Amino acid sequence: MTYQADGRRYERQPYNRSGRSGLKLPEVSLGLWHNFGDNRPIENSRAILRRAFDLGVTHFDLANNYGVPYGSAEKNFGRILRDDFAAYRDELIISTKAGYDMWPGPYGEWGSRKYVLASLDQSLQRMGLDYVDIFYSHRPDPGTPLEETMGALDRAVRSGKALYAGISNYSAEQTTQAARIMRELGTPLIIHQPSYSMINRWIEEGLLDALEEAGMGCIVFSPLAQGLLTDRYLEGVPADSRAATSRFLREDQVNRELARDLNEIARGRGQTLAQMALSWTLRDPRVTSVLIGASSVKQLEDNVGCVDGPDFTEDELQAIDKITGPVSSAR
């Protein structure tokens, strides 16, 4: 059946300006890291993307090496984009990144001009696009001058292959330096994508201030701490859970007591633990959007429901701080 988007999609959630740029992002954006590769049924991916757009999620976030195997998330997204979303391209924000390992040899990762621009060309080919809306340097490269990496981002925008430039996983000091370089080149950075959650609060130690000063937005990933801030682990570690099967999360990282205590606060707010965790990351107006993943339509709908949650009271924020402890510098 030919997909036709819900006519009320823009009534479903707020849209926030990214820093001092003209670009607005939905409060909840969809990341395609884990669930859109060749190891997942493409019809499930299609259903998630359709429902996301119907719920007002206009921003889909990728990277060159997302999916199993690398590149398959972009390839599958490009197929669905062509089949279902071609008529809606100008209503979508599509982002991708280059920085982590993608192909063998010295030119297949990090931040050289050679790698960054070749990676962008490959990403565009996989997705069948002429341009992406946001192109990121996925991580800082200690072996490449920052001027070279930022110069590659500037070139990507000036070539018309990206509309905006961003960075991810950069420290506050690196962000300030990168923003200065890009400002001088005439292509301002408009956004930073860091990890952030109730149990990973490193961006509060200076990065948010640096972004505000530079006029950049902030879109946070891993807001549910790889699932630790959901009801998935309230009773233990299920055999099919990420903590039991993934290299990105270990069983010894599961803290049932913390999750149960936070879940009690969530219940009092009329939210699930996941919804509260997502709402919490958005409590600071400097956070433009929160990136969620989804393995099913139901999980997507539950998570997007965070935008309907109530504002936090001071008592709730203090109770959360007491449970989660001091700000962590862990990434």
Coordinates of C-alpha atoms in Angstrom, one line a residue:
M1 CA 0.0 0.0 0.0
T2 CA 1.3 3.5 -0.9
Y3 CA 2.3 5.4 2.2
Q4 CA 0.4 8.6 2.9
A5 CA 1.5 10.6 5.9
D6 CA -0.9 11.5 8.7
G7 CA -2.2 15.0 8.1
R8 CA -2.0 15.9 11.8
R9 CA 1.6 14.9 12.2
Y10 CA 2.8 18.4 13.1
E11 CA 0.4 18.6 16.0
R12 CA 2.0 15.8 17.8
Q13 CA 5.2 17.4 19.3
P14 CA 7.1 20.6 19.7
Y15 CA 9.9 21.8 17.4
N16 CA 12.9 23.6 18.8
R17 CA 15.4 25.8 17.1
S18 CA 19.0 24.4 17.1
G19 CA 21.0 27.1 18.9
R20 CA 21.0 30.4 17.0
S21 CA 20.5 28.7 13.6
G22 CA 17.3 28.8 11.6
L23 CA 16.9 25.0 11.8
K24 CA 14.2 23.5 14.0
L25 CA 14.2 19.9 15.2
P26 CA 11.5 17.8 16.8
E27 CA 11.8 17.3 20.5
V28 CA 12.1 13.6 19.8
S29 CA 14.3 12.4 16.9
L30 CA 14.9 8.9 15.7
G31 CA 18.3 7.3 15.6
L32 CA 19.0 4.4 13.3
W33 CA 22.0 2.9 15.1
H34 CA 20.9 -0.6 16.2
N35 CA 17.6 -1.6 14.5
F36 CA 17.9 -0.9 10.8
G37 CA 20.7 -3.1 9.5
D38 CA 20.5 -6.2 7.3
N39 CA 20.1 -8.3 10.5
R40 CA 16.6 -6.8 11.0
P41 CA 13.5 -7.3 8.8
I42 CA 13.2 -4.3 6.5
E43 CA 9.4 -4.3 6.9
N44 CA 9.8 -3.7 10.6
S45 CA 12.1 -0.8 9.9
R46 CA 9.7 0.6 7.4
A47 CA 6.8 0.4 9.9
I48 CA 8.9 2.2 12.5
L49 CA 9.9 5.0 10.1
R50 CA 6.3 5.5 8.9
R51 CA 4.9 5.7 12.3
A52 CA 7.7 8.0 13.5
F53 CA 6.9 10.5 10.7
D54 CA 3.2 10.2 11.5
L55 CA 4.0 11.2 15.1
G56 CA 5.9 14.3 14.0
V57 CA 9.4 12.9 14.0
T58 CA 10.9 14.7 11.1
H59 CA 14.6 14.0 11.9
F60 CA 16.3 10.7 11.2
D61 CA 19.9 10.3 12.4
L62 CA 22.4 7.9 10.8
A63 CA 26.1 7.3 10.5
N64 CA 28.3 5.7 7.9
N65 CA 28.9 2.5 10.0
Y66 CA 25.4 2.1 11.5
G67 CA 23.9 -1.3 10.9
V68 CA 25.1 -4.9 10.5
P69 CA 27.1 -5.0 8.3
Y70 CA 28.5 -1.4 8.3
G71 CA 26.5 0.9 5.9
S72 CA 23.4 -1.3 5.9
A73 CA 21.3 1.1 7.9
E74 CA 22.0 3.9 5.4
K75 CA 21.3 1.5 2.5
N76 CA 18.0 0.3 4.0
F77 CA 17.0 3.8 4.9
G78 CA 17.6 4.9 1.4
R79 CA 15.4 2.1 0.0
I80 CA 12.6 3.1 2.4
L81 CA 13.1 6.8 1.6
R82 CA 12.8 6.1 -2.1
D83 CA 9.7 3.9 -1.7
D84 CA 7.8 5.8 1.0
F85 CA 9.2 9.2 1.7
A86 CA 10.3 10.6 -1.7
A87 CA 7.4 13.0 -1.8
Y88 CA 8.2 14.2 1.8
R89 CA 12.0 14.8 1.3
D90 CA 11.7 18.6 2.0
E91 CA 9.9 17.8 5.3
L92 CA 12.7 15.6 6.6
I93 CA 16.0 16.3 8.4
I94 CA 18.4 13.5 7.5
S95 CA 21.8 13.4 9.1
T96 CA 24.9 11.2 8.9
K97 CA 28.4 11.1 10.4
A98 CA 32.0 10.1 9.7
G99 CA 34.6 9.4 12.3
Y100 CA 34.6 5.8 13.5
D101 CA 36.0 2.8 11.6
M102 CA 34.3 2.2 8.3
W103 CA 36.7 0.5 5.9
P104 CA 40.2 -1.1 6.2
G105 CA 43.4 0.9 6.1
P106 CA 44.6 4.3 7.2
Y107 CA 41.9 6.2 5.3
G108 CA 38.9 4.4 6.8
E109 CA 38.4 6.2 10.1
W110 CA 39.1 9.3 12.2
G111 CA 39.1 12.9 10.9
S112 CA 41.3 13.4 7.9
R113 CA 39.9 15.4 4.9
K114 CA 40.5 12.2 2.8
Y115 CA 38.3 10.1 5.0
V116 CA 35.6 12.6 5.9
L117 CA 34.8 13.6 2.4
A118 CA 35.0 10.1 0.9
S119 CA 32.7 8.9 3.6
L120 CA 30.1 11.5 2.8
D121 CA 30.2 10.6 -0.8
Q122 CA 29.6 6.9 0.1
S123 CA 26.8 7.8 2.5
L124 CA 25.0 9.8 -0.2
Q125 CA 25.4 7.0 -2.6
R126 CA 24.0 4.4 -0.2
M127 CA 21.0 6.6 0.7
G128 CA 20.4 7.7 -2.9
L129 CA 20.6 11.4 -1.9
D130 CA 22.1 14.5 -3.4
Y131 CA 22.6 16.0 0.1
V132 CA 22.1 15.4 3.8
D133 CA 20.7 18.1 6.0
I134 CA 23.4 17.7 8.8
F135 CA 26.8 16.2 8.4
Y136 CA 28.8 15.5 11.6
S137 CA 32.4 14.8 12.5
H138 CA 31.5 11.8 14.7
R139 CA 34.5 12.1 17.1
P140 CA 37.6 14.3 17.5
D141 CA 40.8 12.9 16.0
P142 CA 43.9 13.4 18.2
G143 CA 46.1 12.7 15.2
T144 CA 44.6 15.2 12.8
P145 CA 44.7 19.0 13.1
L146 CA 41.3 20.3 14.1
E147 CA 41.6 22.8 11.2
E148 CA 41.7 19.9 8.7
T149 CA 38.6 18.1 10.0
M150 CA 36.6 21.4 10.3
G151 CA 37.9 22.3 6.8
A152 CA 36.4 19.1 5.5
L153 CA 33.0 19.9 7.1
D154 CA 33.2 23.4 5.6
R155 CA 33.9 21.9 2.2
A156 CA 30.9 19.5 2.6
V157 CA 28.6 22.4 3.1
R158 CA 30.1 24.6 0.4
S159 CA 29.8 21.8 -2.1
G160 CA 26.1 21.4 -1.5
K161 CA 26.4 17.9 -0.2
A162 CA 25.4 19.0 3.3
L163 CA 23.2 21.9 4.4
Y164 CA 24.6 22.2 8.0
A165 CA 27.6 20.9 9.9
G166 CA 27.8 19.4 13.4
I167 CA 30.1 17.6 15.7
S168 CA 29.7 14.7 18.1
N169 CA 31.5 13.5 21.2
Y170 CA 33.7 16.6 21.4
S171 CA 34.7 18.0 24.8
A172 CA 33.7 21.5 25.9
E173 CA 37.2 22.8 25.0
Q174 CA 37.3 21.0 21.7
T175 CA 33.8 22.3 20.9
T176 CA 34.9 25.9 21.6
Q177 CA 37.9 25.5 19.3
A178 CA 35.9 23.9 16.5
A179 CA 33.2 26.5 16.7
R180 CA 35.8 29.3 16.4
I181 CA 37.4 27.6 13.3
M182 CA 34.1 27.1 11.6
R183 CA 32.9 30.6 12.3
E184 CA 36.1 32.0 10.7
L185 CA 35.6 29.8 7.7
G186 CA 32.0 31.1 7.4
T187 CA 30.2 27.9 8.0
P188 CA 29.1 27.9 11.6
L189 CA 28.6 24.7 13.5
I190 CA 24.9 24.5 14.4
I191 CA 24.7 21.4 16.6
H192 CA 26.6 19.0 18.9
Q193 CA 25.5 15.4 19.5
P194 CA 26.8 14.1 22.9
S195 CA 25.7 11.2 25.1
Y196 CA 23.5 12.3 28.1
S197 CA 21.2 10.6 30.6
M198 CA 20.3 10.7 34.2
I199 CA 23.3 8.5 35.0
N200 CA 25.7 10.1 32.5
R201 CA 25.7 13.9 33.1
W202 CA 29.1 14.9 31.8
I203 CA 27.7 17.6 29.5
E204 CA 26.6 19.6 32.6
E205 CA 30.3 20.2 33.5
G206 CA 30.9 22.8 30.8
L207 CA 29.7 21.5 27.4
L208 CA 26.2 23.0 27.6
D209 CA 27.7 26.4 28.6
A210 CA 30.1 26.1 25.6
L211 CA 27.3 25.3 23.2
E212 CA 25.2 28.2 24.5
E213 CA 28.1 30.6 24.1
A214 CA 28.8 29.3 20.5
G215 CA 25.1 29.5 19.5
M216 CA 24.9 25.7 18.9
G217 CA 22.1 23.3 19.6
C218 CA 22.4 20.0 21.4
I219 CA 20.8 16.7 20.4
V220 CA 21.6 13.9 23.0
F221 CA 22.0 10.2 22.3
S222 CA 21.8 7.2 24.7
P223 CA 19.2 9.1 26.9
L224 CA 18.1 5.7 28.2
A225 CA 21.7 4.5 28.9
Q226 CA 21.4 1.6 26.5
G227 CA 18.2 0.5 28.2
L228 CA 19.3 0.8 31.8
L229 CA 16.7 3.6 32.3
T230 CA 13.7 1.5 31.2
D231 CA 11.6 -1.2 32.9
R232 CA 13.6 -3.9 31.0
Y233 CA 15.9 -4.6 34.0
L234 CA 13.6 -4.0 37.0
E235 CA 13.5 -7.7 37.8
G236 CA 16.9 -8.8 36.4
V237 CA 18.7 -9.3 33.1
P238 CA 16.5 -11.1 30.5
A239 CA 18.4 -13.5 28.3
D240 CA 17.5 -11.6 25.1
S241 CA 18.3 -8.2 26.5
R242 CA 21.1 -5.9 25.3
A243 CA 23.0 -6.4 28.6
A244 CA 23.1 -10.1 27.9
T245 CA 23.8 -10.0 24.2
S246 CA 25.5 -6.7 23.2
R247 CA 29.1 -5.6 23.4
F248 CA 27.8 -2.1 24.2
L249 CA 26.4 -3.0 27.6
R250 CA 27.5 -5.4 30.3
E251 CA 25.5 -7.2 32.9
D252 CA 27.5 -5.7 35.7
Q253 CA 26.3 -2.2 34.6
V254 CA 22.7 -3.1 35.5
N255 CA 21.6 -1.4 38.7
R256 CA 18.1 -2.7 39.6
E257 CA 17.8 -0.7 42.8
L258 CA 18.5 2.6 41.0
A259 CA 16.0 1.7 38.2
R260 CA 13.3 0.7 40.7
D261 CA 13.7 3.9 42.7
L262 CA 13.5 6.0 39.6
N263 CA 10.6 4.0 38.4
E264 CA 8.6 5.0 41.5
I265 CA 9.1 8.7 40.7
A266 CA 8.0 8.0 37.1
R267 CA 4.9 6.3 38.3
G268 CA 4.0 9.3 40.4
R269 CA 4.3 11.4 37.3
G270 CA 2.1 9.1 35.2
Q271 CA 5.0 8.1 33.0
T272 CA 7.0 5.0 32.3
L273 CA 10.6 5.1 33.5
A274 CA 11.8 5.5 29.9
Q275 CA 9.4 8.4 29.3
M276 CA 10.6 10.1 32.4
A277 CA 14.2 9.6 31.5
L278 CA 13.6 11.2 28.1
S279 CA 11.6 14.1 29.5
W280 CA 14.4 14.7 32.0
T281 CA 17.0 15.2 29.3
L282 CA 14.7 17.8 27.7
R283 CA 14.2 19.8 30.9
D284 CA 17.1 22.1 30.0
P285 CA 16.2 24.5 27.2
R286 CA 19.7 24.2 25.8
V287 CA 18.9 20.6 24.8
T288 CA 17.2 20.9 21.4
S289 CA 16.2 17.3 20.8
V290 CA 16.6 13.8 22.2
L291 CA 17.5 10.8 20.1
I292 CA 15.7 7.6 20.7
G293 CA 16.1 4.1 19.1
A294 CA 13.2 1.8 18.5
S295 CA 13.0 -1.9 17.8
S296 CA 9.2 -1.9 17.3
V297 CA 6.3 0.5 16.6
K298 CA 5.1 0.1 20.2
Q299 CA 8.4 1.0 21.7
L300 CA 8.5 4.1 19.4
E301 CA 5.0 5.2 20.4
D302 CA 5.8 4.7 24.1
N303 CA 9.0 6.8 23.9
V304 CA 7.5 9.6 21.8
G305 CA 4.9 9.8 24.5
C306 CA 7.4 11.6 26.7
V307 CA 6.5 14.9 25.1
D308 CA 3.1 14.7 26.9
G309 CA 4.6 14.4 30.3
P310 CA 4.3 17.1 33.0
D311 CA 7.0 19.6 33.9
F312 CA 9.3 18.4 36.7
T313 CA 8.8 19.8 40.2
E314 CA 11.8 20.8 42.3
D315 CA 11.1 18.0 44.6
E316 CA 11.2 15.5 41.7
L317 CA 14.5 16.9 40.4
Q318 CA 16.0 16.7 43.9
A319 CA 14.8 13.1 44.4
I320 CA 16.3 12.1 41.0
D321 CA 19.6 13.8 41.9
K322 CA 19.7 11.9 45.2
I323 CA 19.2 8.6 43.5
T324 CA 21.6 9.1 40.6
G325 CA 24.3 10.7 42.5
P326 CA 26.7 13.5 41.4
V327 CA 27.4 14.6 37.9
S328 CA 29.4 11.9 36.1
S329 CA 32.2 12.6 33.7
A330 CA 31.8 9.2 32.1
R331 CA 31.0 9.2 28.4

